[in-house]
GROMACS .gro file of N, CA and C in nm:
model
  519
    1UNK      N    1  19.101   3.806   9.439
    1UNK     CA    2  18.997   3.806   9.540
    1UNK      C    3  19.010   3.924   9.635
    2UNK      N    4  19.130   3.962   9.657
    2UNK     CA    5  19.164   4.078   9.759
    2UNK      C    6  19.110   4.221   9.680
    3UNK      N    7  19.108   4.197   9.562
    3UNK     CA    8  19.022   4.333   9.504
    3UNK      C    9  18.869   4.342   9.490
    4UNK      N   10  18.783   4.206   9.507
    4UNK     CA   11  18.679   4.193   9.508
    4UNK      C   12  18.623   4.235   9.629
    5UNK      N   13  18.707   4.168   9.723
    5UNK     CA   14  18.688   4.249   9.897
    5UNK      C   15  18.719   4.345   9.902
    6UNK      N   16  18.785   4.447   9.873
    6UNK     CA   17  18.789   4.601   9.850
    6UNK      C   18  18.713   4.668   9.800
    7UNK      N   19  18.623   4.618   9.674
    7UNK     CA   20  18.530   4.704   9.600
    7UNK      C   21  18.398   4.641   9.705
    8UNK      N   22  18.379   4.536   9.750
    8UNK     CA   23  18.279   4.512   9.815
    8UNK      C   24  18.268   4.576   9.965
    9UNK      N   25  18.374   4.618   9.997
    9UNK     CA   26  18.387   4.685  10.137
    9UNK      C   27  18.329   4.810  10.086
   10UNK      N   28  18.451   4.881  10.010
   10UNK     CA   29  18.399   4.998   9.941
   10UNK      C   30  18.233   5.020   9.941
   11UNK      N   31  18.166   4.934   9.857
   11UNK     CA   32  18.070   4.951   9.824
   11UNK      C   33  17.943   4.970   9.919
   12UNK      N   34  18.015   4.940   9.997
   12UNK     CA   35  17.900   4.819  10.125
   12UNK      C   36  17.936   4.949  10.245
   13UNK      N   37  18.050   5.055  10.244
   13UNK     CA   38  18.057   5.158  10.285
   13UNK      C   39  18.009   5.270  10.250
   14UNK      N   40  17.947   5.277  10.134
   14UNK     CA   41  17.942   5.411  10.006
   14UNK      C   42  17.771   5.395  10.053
   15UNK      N   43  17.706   5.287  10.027
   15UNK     CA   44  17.567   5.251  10.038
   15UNK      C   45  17.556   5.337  10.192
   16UNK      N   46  17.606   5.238  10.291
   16UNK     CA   47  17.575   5.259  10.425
   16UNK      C   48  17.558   5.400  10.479
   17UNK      N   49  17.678   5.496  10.423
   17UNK     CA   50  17.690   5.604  10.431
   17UNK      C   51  17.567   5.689  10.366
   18UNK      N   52  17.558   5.671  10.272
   18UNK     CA   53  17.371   5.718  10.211
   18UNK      C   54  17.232   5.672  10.270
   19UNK      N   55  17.243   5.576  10.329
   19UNK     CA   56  17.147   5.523  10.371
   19UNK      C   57  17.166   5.649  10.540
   20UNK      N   58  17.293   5.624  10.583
   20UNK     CA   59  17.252   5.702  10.699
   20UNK      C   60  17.220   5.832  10.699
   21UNK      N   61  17.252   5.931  10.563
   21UNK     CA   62  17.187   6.030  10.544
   21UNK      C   63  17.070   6.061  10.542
   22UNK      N   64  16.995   5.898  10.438
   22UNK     CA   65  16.862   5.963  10.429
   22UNK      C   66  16.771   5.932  10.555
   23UNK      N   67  16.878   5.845  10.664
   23UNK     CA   68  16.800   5.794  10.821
   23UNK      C   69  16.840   5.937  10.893
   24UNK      N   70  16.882   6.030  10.865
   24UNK     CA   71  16.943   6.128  10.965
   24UNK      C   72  16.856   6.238  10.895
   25UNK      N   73  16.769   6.236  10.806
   25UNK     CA   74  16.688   6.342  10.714
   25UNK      C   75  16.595   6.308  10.746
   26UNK      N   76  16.552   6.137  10.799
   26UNK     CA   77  16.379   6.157  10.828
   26UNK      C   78  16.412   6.205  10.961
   27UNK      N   79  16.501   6.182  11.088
   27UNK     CA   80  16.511   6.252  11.171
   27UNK      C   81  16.456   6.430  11.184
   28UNK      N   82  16.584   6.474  11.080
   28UNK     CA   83  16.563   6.602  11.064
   28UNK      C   84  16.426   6.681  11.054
   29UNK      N   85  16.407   6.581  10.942
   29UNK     CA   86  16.236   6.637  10.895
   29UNK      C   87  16.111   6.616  10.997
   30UNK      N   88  16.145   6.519  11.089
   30UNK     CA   89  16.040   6.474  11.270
   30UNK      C   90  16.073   6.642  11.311
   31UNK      N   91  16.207   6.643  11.364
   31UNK     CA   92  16.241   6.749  11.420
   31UNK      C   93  16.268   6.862  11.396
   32UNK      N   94  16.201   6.931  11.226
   32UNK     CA   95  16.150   7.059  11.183
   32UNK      C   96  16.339   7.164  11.155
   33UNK      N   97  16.386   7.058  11.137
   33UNK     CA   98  16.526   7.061  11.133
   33UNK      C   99  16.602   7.086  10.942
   34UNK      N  100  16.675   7.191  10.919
   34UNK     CA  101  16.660   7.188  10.785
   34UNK      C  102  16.741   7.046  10.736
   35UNK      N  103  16.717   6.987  10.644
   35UNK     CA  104  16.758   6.869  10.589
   35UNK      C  105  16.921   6.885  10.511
   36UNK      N  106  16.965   6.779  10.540
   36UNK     CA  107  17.094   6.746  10.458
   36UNK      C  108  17.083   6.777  10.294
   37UNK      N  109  17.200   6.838  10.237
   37UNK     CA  110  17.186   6.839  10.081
   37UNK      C  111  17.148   6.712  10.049
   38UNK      N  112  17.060   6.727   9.925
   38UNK     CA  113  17.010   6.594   9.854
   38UNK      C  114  17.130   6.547   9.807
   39UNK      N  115  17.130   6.382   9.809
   39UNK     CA  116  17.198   6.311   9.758
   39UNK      C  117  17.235   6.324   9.605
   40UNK      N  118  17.350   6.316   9.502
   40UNK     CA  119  17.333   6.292   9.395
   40UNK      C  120  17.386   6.126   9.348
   41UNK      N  121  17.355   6.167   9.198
   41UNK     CA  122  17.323   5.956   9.143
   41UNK      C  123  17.210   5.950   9.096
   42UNK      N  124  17.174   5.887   9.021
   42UNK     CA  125  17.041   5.817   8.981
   42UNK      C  126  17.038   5.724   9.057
   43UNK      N  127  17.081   5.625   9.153
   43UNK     CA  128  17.049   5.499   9.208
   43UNK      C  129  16.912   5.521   9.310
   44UNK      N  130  16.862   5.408   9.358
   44UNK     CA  131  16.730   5.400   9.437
   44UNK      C  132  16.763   5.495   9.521
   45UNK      N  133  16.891   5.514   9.621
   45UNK     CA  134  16.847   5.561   9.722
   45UNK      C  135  16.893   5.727   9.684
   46UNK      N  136  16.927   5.780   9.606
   46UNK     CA  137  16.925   5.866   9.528
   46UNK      C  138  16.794   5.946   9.521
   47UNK      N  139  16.713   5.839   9.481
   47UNK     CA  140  16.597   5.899   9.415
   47UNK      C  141  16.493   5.912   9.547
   48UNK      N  142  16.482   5.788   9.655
   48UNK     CA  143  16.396   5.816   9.755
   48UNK      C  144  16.473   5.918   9.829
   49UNK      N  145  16.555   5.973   9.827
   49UNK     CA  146  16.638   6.137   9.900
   49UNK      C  147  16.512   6.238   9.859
   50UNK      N  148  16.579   6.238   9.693
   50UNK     CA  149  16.510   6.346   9.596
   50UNK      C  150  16.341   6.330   9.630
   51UNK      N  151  16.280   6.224   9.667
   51UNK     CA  152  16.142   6.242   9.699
   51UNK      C  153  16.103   6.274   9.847
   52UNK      N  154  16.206   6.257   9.872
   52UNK     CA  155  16.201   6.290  10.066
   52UNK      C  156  16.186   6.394  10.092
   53UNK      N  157  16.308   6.489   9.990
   53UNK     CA  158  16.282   6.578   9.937
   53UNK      C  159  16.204   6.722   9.934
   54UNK      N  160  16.179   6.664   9.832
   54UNK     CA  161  16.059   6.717   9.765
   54UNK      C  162  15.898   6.714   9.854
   55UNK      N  163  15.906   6.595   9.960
   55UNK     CA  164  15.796   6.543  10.039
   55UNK      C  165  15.814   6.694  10.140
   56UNK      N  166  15.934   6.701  10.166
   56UNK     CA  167  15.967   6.835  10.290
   56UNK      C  168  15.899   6.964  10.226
   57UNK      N  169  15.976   6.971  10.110
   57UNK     CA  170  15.956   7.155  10.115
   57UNK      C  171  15.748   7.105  10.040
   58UNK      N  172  15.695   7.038   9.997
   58UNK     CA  173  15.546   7.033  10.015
   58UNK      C  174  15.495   7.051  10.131
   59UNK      N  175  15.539   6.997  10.232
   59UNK     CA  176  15.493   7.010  10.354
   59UNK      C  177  15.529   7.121  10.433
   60UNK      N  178  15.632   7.196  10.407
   60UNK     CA  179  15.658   7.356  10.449
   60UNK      C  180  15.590   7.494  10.397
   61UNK      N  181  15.534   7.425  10.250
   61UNK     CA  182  15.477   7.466  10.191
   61UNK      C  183  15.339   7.498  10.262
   62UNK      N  184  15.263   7.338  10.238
   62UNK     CA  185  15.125   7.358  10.319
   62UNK      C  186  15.147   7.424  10.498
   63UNK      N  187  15.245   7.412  10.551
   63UNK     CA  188  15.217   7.460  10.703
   63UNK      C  189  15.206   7.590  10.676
   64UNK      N  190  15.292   7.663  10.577
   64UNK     CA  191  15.288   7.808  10.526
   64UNK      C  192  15.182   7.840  10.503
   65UNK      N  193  15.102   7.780  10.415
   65UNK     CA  194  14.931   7.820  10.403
   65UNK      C  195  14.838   7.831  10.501
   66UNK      N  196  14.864   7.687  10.591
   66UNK     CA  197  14.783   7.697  10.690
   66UNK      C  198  14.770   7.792  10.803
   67UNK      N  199  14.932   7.821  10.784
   67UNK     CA  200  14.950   7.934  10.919
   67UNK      C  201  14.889   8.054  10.825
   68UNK      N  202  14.876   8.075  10.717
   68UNK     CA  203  14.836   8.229  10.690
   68UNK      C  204  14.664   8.247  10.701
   69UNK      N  205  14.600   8.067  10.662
   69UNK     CA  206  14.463   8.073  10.717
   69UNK      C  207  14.468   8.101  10.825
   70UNK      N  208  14.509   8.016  10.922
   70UNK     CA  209  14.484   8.061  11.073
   70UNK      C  210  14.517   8.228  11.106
   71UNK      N  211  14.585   8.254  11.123
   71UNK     CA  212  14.675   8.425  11.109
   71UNK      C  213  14.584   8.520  11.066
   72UNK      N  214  14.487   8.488  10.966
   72UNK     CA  215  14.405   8.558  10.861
   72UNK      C  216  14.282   8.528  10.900
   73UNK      N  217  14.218   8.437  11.001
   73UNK     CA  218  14.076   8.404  11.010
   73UNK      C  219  14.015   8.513  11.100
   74UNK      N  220  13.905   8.533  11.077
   74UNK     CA  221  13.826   8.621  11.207
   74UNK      C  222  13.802   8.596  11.267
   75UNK      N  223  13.741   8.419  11.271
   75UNK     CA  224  13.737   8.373  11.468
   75UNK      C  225  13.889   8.335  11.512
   76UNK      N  226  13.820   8.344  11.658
   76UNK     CA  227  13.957   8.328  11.733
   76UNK      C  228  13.966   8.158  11.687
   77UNK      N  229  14.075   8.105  11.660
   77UNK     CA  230  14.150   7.987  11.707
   77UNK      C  231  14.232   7.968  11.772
   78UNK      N  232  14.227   7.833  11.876
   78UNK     CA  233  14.362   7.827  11.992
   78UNK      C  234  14.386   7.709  11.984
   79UNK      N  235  14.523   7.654  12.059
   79UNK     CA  236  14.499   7.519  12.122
   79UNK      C  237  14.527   7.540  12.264
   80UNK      N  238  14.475   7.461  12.302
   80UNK     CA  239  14.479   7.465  12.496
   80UNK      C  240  14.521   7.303  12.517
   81UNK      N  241  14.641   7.360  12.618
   81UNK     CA  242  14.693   7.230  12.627
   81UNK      C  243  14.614   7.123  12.781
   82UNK      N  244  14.640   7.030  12.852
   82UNK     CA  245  14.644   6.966  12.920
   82UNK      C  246  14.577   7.016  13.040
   83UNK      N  247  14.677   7.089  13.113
   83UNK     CA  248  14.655   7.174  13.162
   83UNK      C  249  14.506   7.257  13.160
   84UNK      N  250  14.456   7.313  13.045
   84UNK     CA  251  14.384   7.395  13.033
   84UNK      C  252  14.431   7.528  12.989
   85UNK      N  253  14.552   7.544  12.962
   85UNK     CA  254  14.625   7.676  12.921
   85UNK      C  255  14.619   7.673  12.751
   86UNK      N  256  14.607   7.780  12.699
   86UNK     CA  257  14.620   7.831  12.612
   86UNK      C  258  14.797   7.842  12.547
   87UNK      N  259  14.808   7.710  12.444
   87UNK     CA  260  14.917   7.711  12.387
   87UNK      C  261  14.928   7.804  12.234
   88UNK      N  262  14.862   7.805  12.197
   88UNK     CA  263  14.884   7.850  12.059
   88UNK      C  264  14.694   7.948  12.052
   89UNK      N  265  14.744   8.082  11.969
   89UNK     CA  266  14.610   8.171  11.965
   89UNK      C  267  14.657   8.232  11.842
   90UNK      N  268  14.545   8.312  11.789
   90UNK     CA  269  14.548   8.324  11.668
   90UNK      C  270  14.572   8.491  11.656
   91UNK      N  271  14.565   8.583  11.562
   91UNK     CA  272  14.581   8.711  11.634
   91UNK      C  273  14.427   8.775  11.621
   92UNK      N  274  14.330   8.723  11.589
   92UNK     CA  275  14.148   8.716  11.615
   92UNK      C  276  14.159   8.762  11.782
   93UNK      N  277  14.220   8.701  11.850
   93UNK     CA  278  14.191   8.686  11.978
   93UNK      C  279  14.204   8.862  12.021
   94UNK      N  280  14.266   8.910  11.951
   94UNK     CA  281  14.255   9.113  11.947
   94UNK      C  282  14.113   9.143  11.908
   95UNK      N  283  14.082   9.089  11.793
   95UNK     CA  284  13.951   9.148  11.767
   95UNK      C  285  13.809   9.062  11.855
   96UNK      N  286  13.787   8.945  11.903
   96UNK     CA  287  13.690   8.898  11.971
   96UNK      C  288  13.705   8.913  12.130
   97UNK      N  289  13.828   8.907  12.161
   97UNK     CA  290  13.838   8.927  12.331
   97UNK      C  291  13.992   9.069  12.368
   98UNK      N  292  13.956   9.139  12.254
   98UNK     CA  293  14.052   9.248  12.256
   98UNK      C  294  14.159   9.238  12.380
   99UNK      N  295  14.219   9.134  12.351
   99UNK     CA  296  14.343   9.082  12.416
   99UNK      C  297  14.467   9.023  12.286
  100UNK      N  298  14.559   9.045  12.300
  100UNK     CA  299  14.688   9.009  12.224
  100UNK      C  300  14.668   8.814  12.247
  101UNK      N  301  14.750   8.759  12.105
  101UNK     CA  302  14.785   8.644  12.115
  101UNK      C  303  14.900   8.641  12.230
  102UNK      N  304  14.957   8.713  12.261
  102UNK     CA  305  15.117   8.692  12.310
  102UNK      C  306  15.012   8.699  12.527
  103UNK      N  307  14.949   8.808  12.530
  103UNK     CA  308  14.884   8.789  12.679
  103UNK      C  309  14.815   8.684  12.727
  104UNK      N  310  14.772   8.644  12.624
  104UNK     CA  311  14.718   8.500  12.606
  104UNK      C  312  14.781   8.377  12.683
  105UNK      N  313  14.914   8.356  12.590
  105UNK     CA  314  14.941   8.277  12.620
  105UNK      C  315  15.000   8.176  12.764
  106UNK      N  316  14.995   8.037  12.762
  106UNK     CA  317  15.024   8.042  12.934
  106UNK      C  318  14.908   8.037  13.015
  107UNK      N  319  14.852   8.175  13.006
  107UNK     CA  320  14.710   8.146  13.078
  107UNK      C  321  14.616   8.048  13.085
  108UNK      N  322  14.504   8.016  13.175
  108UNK     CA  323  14.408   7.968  13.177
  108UNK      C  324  14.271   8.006  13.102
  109UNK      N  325  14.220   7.923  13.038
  109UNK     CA  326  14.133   7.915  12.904
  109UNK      C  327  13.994   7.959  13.024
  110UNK      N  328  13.990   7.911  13.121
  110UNK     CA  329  13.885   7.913  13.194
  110UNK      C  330  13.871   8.105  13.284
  111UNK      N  331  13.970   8.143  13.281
  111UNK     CA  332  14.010   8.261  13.309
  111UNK      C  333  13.956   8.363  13.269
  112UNK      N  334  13.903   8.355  13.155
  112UNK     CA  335  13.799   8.476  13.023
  112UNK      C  336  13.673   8.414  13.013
  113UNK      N  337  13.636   8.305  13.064
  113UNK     CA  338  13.519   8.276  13.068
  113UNK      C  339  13.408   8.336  13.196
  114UNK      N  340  13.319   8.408  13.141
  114UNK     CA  341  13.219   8.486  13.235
  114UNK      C  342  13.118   8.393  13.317
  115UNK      N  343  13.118   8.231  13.209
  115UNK     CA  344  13.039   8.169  13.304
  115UNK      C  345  13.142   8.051  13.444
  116UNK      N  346  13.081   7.989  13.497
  116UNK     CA  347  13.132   7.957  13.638
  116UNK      C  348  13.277   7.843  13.569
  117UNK      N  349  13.363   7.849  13.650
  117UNK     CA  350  13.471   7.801  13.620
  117UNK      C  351  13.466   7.657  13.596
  118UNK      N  352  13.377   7.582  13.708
  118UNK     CA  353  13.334   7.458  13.691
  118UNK      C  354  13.282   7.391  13.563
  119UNK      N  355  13.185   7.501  13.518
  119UNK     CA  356  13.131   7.488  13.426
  119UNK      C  357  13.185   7.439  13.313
  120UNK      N  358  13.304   7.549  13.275
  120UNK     CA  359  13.426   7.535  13.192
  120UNK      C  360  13.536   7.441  13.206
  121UNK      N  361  13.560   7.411  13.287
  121UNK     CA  362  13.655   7.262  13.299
  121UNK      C  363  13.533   7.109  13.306
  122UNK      N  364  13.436   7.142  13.336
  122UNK     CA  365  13.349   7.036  13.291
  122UNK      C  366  13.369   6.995  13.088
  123UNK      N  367  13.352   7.108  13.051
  123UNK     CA  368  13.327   7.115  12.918
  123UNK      C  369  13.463   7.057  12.855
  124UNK      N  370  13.586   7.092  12.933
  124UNK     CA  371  13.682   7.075  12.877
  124UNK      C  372  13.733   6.936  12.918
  125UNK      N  373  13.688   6.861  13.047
  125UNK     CA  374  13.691   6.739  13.076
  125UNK      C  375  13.613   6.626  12.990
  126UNK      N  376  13.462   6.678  12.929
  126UNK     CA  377  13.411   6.631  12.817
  126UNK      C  378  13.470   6.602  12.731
  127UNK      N  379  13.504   6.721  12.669
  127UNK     CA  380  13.576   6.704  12.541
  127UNK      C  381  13.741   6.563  12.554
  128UNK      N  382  13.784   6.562  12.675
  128UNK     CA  383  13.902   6.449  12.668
  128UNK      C  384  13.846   6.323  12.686
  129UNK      N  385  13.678   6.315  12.728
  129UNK     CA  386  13.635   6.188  12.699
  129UNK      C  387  13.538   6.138  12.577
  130UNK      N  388  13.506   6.253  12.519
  130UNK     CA  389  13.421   6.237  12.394
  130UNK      C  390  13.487   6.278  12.273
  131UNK      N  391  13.585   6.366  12.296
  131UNK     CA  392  13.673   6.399  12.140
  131UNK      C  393  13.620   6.513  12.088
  132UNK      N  394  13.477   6.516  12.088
  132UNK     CA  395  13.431   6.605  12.007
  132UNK      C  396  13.314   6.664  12.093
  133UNK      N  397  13.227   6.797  12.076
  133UNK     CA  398  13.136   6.809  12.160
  133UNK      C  399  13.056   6.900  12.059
  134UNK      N  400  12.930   6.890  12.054
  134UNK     CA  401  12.849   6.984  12.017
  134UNK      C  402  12.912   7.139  12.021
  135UNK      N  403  12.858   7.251  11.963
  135UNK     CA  404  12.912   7.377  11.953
  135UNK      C  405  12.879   7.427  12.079
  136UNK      N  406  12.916   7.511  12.159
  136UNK     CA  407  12.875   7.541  12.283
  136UNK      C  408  12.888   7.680  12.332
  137UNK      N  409  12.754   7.725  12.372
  137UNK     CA  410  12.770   7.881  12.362
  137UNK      C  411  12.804   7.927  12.476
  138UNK      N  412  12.916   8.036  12.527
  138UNK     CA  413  12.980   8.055  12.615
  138UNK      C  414  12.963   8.241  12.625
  139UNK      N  415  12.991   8.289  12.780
  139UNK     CA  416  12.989   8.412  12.851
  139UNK      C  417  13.149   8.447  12.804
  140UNK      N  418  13.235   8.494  12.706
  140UNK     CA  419  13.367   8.553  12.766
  140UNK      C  420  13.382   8.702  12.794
  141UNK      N  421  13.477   8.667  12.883
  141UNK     CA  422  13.551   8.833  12.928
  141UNK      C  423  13.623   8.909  12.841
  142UNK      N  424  13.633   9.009  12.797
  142UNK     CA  425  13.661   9.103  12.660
  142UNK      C  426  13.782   9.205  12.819
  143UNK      N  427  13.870   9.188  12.742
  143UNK     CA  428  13.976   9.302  12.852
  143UNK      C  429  13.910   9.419  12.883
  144UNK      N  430  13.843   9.473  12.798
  144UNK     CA  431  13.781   9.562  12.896
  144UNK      C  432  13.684   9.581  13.002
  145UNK      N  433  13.645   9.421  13.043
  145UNK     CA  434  13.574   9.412  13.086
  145UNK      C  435  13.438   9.405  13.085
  146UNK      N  436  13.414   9.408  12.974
  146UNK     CA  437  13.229   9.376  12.913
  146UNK      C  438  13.261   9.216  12.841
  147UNK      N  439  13.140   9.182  12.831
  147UNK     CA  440  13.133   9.022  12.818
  147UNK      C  441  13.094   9.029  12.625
  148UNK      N  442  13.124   8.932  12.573
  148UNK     CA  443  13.136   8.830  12.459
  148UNK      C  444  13.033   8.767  12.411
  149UNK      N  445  12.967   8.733  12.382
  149UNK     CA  446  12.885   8.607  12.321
  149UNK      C  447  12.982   8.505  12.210
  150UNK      N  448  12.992   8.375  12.279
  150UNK     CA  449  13.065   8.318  12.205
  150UNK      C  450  12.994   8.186  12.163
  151UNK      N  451  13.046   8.097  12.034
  151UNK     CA  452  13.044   7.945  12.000
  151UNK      C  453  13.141   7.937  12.043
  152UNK      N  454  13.209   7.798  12.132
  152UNK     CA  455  13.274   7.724  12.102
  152UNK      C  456  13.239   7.576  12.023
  153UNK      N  457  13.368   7.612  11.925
  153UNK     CA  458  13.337   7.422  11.870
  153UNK      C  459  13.506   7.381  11.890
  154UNK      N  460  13.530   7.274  11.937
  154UNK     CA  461  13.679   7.233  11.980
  154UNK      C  462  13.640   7.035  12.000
  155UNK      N  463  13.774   7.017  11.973
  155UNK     CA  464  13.837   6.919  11.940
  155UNK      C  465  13.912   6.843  12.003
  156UNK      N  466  13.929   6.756  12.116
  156UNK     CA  467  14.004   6.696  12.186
  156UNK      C  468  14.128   6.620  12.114
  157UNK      N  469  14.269   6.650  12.046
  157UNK     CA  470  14.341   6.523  11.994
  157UNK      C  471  14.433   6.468  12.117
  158UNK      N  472  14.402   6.297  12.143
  158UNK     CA  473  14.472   6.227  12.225
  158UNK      C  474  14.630   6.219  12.180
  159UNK      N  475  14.646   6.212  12.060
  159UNK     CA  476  14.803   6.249  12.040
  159UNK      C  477  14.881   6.344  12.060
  160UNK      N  478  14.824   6.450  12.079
  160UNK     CA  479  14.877   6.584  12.082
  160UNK      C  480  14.847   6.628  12.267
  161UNK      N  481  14.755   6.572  12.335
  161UNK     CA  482  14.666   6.594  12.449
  161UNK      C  483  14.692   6.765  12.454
  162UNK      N  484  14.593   6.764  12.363
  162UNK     CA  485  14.533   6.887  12.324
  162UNK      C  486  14.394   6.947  12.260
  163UNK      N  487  14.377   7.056  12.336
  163UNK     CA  488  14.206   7.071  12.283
  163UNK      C  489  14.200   7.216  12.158
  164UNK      N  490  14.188   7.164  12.053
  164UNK     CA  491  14.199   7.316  11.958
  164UNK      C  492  14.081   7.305  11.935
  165UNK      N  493  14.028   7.464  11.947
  165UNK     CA  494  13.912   7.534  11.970
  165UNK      C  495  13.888   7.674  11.840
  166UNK      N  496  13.745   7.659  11.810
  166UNK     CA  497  13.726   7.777  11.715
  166UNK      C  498  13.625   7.859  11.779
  167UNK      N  499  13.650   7.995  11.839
  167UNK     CA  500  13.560   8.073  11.895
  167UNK      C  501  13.528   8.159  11.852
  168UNK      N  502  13.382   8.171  11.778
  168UNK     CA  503  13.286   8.259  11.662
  168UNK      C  504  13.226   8.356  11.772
  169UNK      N  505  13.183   8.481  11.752
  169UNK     CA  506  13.193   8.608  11.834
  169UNK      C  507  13.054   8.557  11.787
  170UNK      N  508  12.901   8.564  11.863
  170UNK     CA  509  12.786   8.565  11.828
  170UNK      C  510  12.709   8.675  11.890
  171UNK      N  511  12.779   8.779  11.963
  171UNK     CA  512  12.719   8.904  12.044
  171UNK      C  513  12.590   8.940  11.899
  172UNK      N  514  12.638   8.956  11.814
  172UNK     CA  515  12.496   9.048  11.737
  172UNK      C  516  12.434   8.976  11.722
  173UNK      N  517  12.410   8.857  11.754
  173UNK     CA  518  12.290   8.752  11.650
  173UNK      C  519  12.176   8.750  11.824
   0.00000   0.00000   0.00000
């Protein structure tokens, strides 16, 4: 019996210890963190590793794409956080408001807008109670100081409390 309780300790240690790997890998993978070597074995928890996996580098995969759409698009895209600041810009924001992503950032979204400031935090107060808003055509400020014709179409997400925005240059139309 004293060897049955040994292999069952054993065992009941060997499991536990894998199990906390693959609990310390969904961690990792929340927190964009590179993951523990995959487990080896054929056993279950073996195999949900190997798909955990495999679930990661798919999903590093697609953020890779997405960032090269965004990176690569001609309208500007941003997100603007809480605040109203401009967290994330695309590098468009050179060619529609011939300003850098990097000057951008931090700033106030309402700041490049040519029409009244009110105006613009109205729109952006909308959007955190409706989610979504019709496309909305806007005055911006171009660094050199001549004005923009813009769409905005943007997106309120309550999980993120954040507003990501796509701004189409409409000066020629």
């Amino acid at each position: 019996t004293l060897i049955a309780i040994a292999a069952a300790f054993y065992l009941t240690k060997t499991i536990a210890q894998r199990l906390a790997i693959l609990n310390d890998n969904s961690y990792r993978l929340a927190s964009n963190v590179p993951l523990n070597p995959q487990l080896s074995g054929n056993d279950e928890i073996a195999t949900v590793d190997k798909t955990f996996h495999n679930m990661a580098q798919s999903m590093k995969e697609a953020a890779k794409k997405e960032r090269a759409i965004i990176d690569n698009a001609r309208d500007f895209i941003c997100s603007i956080d809480s605040g109203g600041k401009f967290s994330a810009v695309n590098p468009a924001s050179l060619a529609v408001l011939d300003r850098t992503p990097e000057s951008l950032l931090g700033t106030h979204f309402a700041d490049y807008v040519a029409d009244t400031r009110e105006s613009v935090l109205q729109i952006l107060s909308d959007l955190k109670t409706q989610g979504d808003t019709s496309p909305v055509e806007l005055k911006m400020k171009k660094g050199d100081g001549s004005i923009v014709h813009v769409l905005l179409s943007a997106h309120f997400s309550k999980e993120e409390d954040a507003t990501f925005c796509v701004i189409h240059d409409i000066t020629e139309r």
